[in-house]
JSON list of C-alpha atoms in Angstrom, two decimals:
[
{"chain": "S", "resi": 108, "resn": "UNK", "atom": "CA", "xyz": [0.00, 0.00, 0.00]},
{"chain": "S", "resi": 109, "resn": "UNK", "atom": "CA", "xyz": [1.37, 3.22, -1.29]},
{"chain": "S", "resi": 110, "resn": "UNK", "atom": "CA", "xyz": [1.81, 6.39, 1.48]},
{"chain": "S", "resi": 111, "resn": "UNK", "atom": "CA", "xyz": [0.55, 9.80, 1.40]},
{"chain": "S", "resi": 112, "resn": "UNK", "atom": "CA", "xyz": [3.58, 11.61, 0.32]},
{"chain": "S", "resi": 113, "resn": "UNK", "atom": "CA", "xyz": [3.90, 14.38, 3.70]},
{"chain": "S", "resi": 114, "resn": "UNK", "atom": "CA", "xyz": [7.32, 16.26, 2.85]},
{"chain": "S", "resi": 115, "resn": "UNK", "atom": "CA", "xyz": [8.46, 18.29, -0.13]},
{"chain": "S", "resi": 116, "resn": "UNK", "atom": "CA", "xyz": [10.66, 16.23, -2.46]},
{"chain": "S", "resi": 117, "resn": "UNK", "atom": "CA", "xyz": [12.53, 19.46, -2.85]},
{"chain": "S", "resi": 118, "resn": "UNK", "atom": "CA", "xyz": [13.43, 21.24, 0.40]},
{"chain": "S", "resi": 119, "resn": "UNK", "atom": "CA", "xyz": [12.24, 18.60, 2.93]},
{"chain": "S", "resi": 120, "resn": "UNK", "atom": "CA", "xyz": [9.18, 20.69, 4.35]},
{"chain": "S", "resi": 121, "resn": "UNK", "atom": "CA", "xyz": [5.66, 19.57, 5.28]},
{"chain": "S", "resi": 122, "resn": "UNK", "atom": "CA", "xyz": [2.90, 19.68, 3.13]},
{"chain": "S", "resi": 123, "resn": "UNK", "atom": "CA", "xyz": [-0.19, 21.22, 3.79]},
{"chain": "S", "resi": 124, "resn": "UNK", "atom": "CA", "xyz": [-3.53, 21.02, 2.47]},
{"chain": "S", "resi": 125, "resn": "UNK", "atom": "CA", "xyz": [-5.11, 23.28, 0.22]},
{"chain": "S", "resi": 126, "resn": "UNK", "atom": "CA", "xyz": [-8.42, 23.72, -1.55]},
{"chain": "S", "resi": 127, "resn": "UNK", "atom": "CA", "xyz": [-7.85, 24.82, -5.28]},
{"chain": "S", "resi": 128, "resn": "UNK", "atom": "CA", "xyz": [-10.06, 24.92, -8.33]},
{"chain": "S", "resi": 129, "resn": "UNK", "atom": "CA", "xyz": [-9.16, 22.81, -11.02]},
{"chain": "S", "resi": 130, "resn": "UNK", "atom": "CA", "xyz": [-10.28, 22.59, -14.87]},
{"chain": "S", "resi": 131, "resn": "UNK", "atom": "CA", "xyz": [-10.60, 18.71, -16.26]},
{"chain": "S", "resi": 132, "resn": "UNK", "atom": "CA", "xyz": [-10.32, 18.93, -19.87]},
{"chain": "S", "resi": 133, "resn": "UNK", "atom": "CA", "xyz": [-11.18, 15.68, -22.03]},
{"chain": "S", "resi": 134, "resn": "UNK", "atom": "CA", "xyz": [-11.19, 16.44, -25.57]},
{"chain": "S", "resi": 135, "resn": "UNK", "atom": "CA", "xyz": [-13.92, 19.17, -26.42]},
{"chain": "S", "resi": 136, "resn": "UNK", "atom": "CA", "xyz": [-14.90, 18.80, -22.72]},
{"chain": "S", "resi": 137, "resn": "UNK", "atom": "CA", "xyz": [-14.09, 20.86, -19.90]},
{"chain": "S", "resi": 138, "resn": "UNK", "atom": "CA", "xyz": [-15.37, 20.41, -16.39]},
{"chain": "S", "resi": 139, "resn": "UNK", "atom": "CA", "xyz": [-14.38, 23.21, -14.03]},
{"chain": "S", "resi": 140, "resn": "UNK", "atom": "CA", "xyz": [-14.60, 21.85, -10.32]},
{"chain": "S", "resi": 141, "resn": "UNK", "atom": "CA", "xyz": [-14.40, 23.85, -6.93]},
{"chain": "S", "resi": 142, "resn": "UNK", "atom": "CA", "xyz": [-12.92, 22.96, -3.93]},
{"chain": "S", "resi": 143, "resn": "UNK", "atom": "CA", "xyz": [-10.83, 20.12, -4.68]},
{"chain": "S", "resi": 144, "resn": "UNK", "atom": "CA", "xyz": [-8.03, 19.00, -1.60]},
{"chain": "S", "resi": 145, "resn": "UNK", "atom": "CA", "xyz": [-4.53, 19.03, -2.86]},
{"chain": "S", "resi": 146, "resn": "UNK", "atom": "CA", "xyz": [-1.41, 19.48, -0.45]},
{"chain": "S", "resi": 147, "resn": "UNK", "atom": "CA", "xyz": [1.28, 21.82, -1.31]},
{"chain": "S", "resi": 148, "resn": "UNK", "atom": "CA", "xyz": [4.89, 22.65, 0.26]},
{"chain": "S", "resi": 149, "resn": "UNK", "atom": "CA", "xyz": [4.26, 24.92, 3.14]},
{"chain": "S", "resi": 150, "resn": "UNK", "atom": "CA", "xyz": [7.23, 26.52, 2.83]},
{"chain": "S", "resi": 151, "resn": "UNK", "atom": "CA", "xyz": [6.65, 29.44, 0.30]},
{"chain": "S", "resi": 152, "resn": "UNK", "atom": "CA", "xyz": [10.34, 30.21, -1.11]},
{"chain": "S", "resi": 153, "resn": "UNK", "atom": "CA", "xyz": [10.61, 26.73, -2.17]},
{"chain": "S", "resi": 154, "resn": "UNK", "atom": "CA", "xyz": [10.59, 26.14, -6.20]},
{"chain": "S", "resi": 155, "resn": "UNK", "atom": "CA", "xyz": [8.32, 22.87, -5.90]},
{"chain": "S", "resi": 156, "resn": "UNK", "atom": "CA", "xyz": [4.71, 24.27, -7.00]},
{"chain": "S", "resi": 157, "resn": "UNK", "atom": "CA", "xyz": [3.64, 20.96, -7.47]},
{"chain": "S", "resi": 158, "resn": "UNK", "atom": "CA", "xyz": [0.08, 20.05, -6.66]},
{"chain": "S", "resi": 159, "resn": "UNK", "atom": "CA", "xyz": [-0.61, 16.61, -5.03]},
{"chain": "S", "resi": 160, "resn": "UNK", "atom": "CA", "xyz": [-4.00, 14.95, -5.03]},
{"chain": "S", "resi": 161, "resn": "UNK", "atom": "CA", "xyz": [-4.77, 12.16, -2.77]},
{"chain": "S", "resi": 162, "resn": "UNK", "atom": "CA", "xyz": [-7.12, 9.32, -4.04]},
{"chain": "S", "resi": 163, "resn": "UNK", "atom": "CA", "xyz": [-10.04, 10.78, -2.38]},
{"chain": "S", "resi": 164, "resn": "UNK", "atom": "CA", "xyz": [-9.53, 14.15, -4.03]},
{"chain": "S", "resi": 165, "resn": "UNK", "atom": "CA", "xyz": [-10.01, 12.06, -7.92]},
{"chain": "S", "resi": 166, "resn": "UNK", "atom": "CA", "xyz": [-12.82, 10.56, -6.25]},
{"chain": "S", "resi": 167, "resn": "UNK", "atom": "CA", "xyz": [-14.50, 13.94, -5.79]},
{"chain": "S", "resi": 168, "resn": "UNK", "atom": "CA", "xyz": [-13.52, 15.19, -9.05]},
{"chain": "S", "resi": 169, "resn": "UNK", "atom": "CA", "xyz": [-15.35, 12.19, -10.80]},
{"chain": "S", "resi": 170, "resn": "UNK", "atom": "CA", "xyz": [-18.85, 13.26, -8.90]},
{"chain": "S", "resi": 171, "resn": "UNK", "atom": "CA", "xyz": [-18.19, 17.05, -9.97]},
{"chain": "S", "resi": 172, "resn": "UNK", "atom": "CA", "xyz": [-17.19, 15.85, -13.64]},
{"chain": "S", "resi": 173, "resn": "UNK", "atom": "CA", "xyz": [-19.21, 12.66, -14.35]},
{"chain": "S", "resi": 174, "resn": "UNK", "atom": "CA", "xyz": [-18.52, 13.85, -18.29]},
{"chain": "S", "resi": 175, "resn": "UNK", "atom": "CA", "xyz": [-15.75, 13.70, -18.14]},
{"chain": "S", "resi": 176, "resn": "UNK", "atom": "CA", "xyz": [-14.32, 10.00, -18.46]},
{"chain": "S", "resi": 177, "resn": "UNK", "atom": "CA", "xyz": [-10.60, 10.06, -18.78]},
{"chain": "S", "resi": 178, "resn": "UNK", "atom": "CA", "xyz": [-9.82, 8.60, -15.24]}
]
């Protein structure tokens, strides 16, 4: 069973959850979706402005997209 990453792969920090609005584009299809959970590196003069969705948070995007079926 795979872990919830919880540090920055780049400077070591914690993560912290954020709520972010995200567009899910499938061909000709666009979904935009509000309040999805992603975590992001807390510490704000780190480079990393990677997004990373946990399982649930795809979950919740496929009830705010049905359309969309590229999962």
């Amino acid at each position: 069973m795979t872990q919830f990453i919880k540090k920055c792969p780049d400077c070591g920090c914690n993560l912290v959850e954020r709520l972010v609005n995200v567009d899910v584009k499938d061909d000709l299809e666009v979904c935009h979706a509000e309040s999805i959970p992603v975590l992001v590196c807390a510490n704000e003069k780190c480079s990393n402005r990677e997004k990373y969705f946990a399982p649930f948070s795809f979950n919740l995007l496929k009830m705010k997209c049905p359309e969309i079926n590229k999962w």
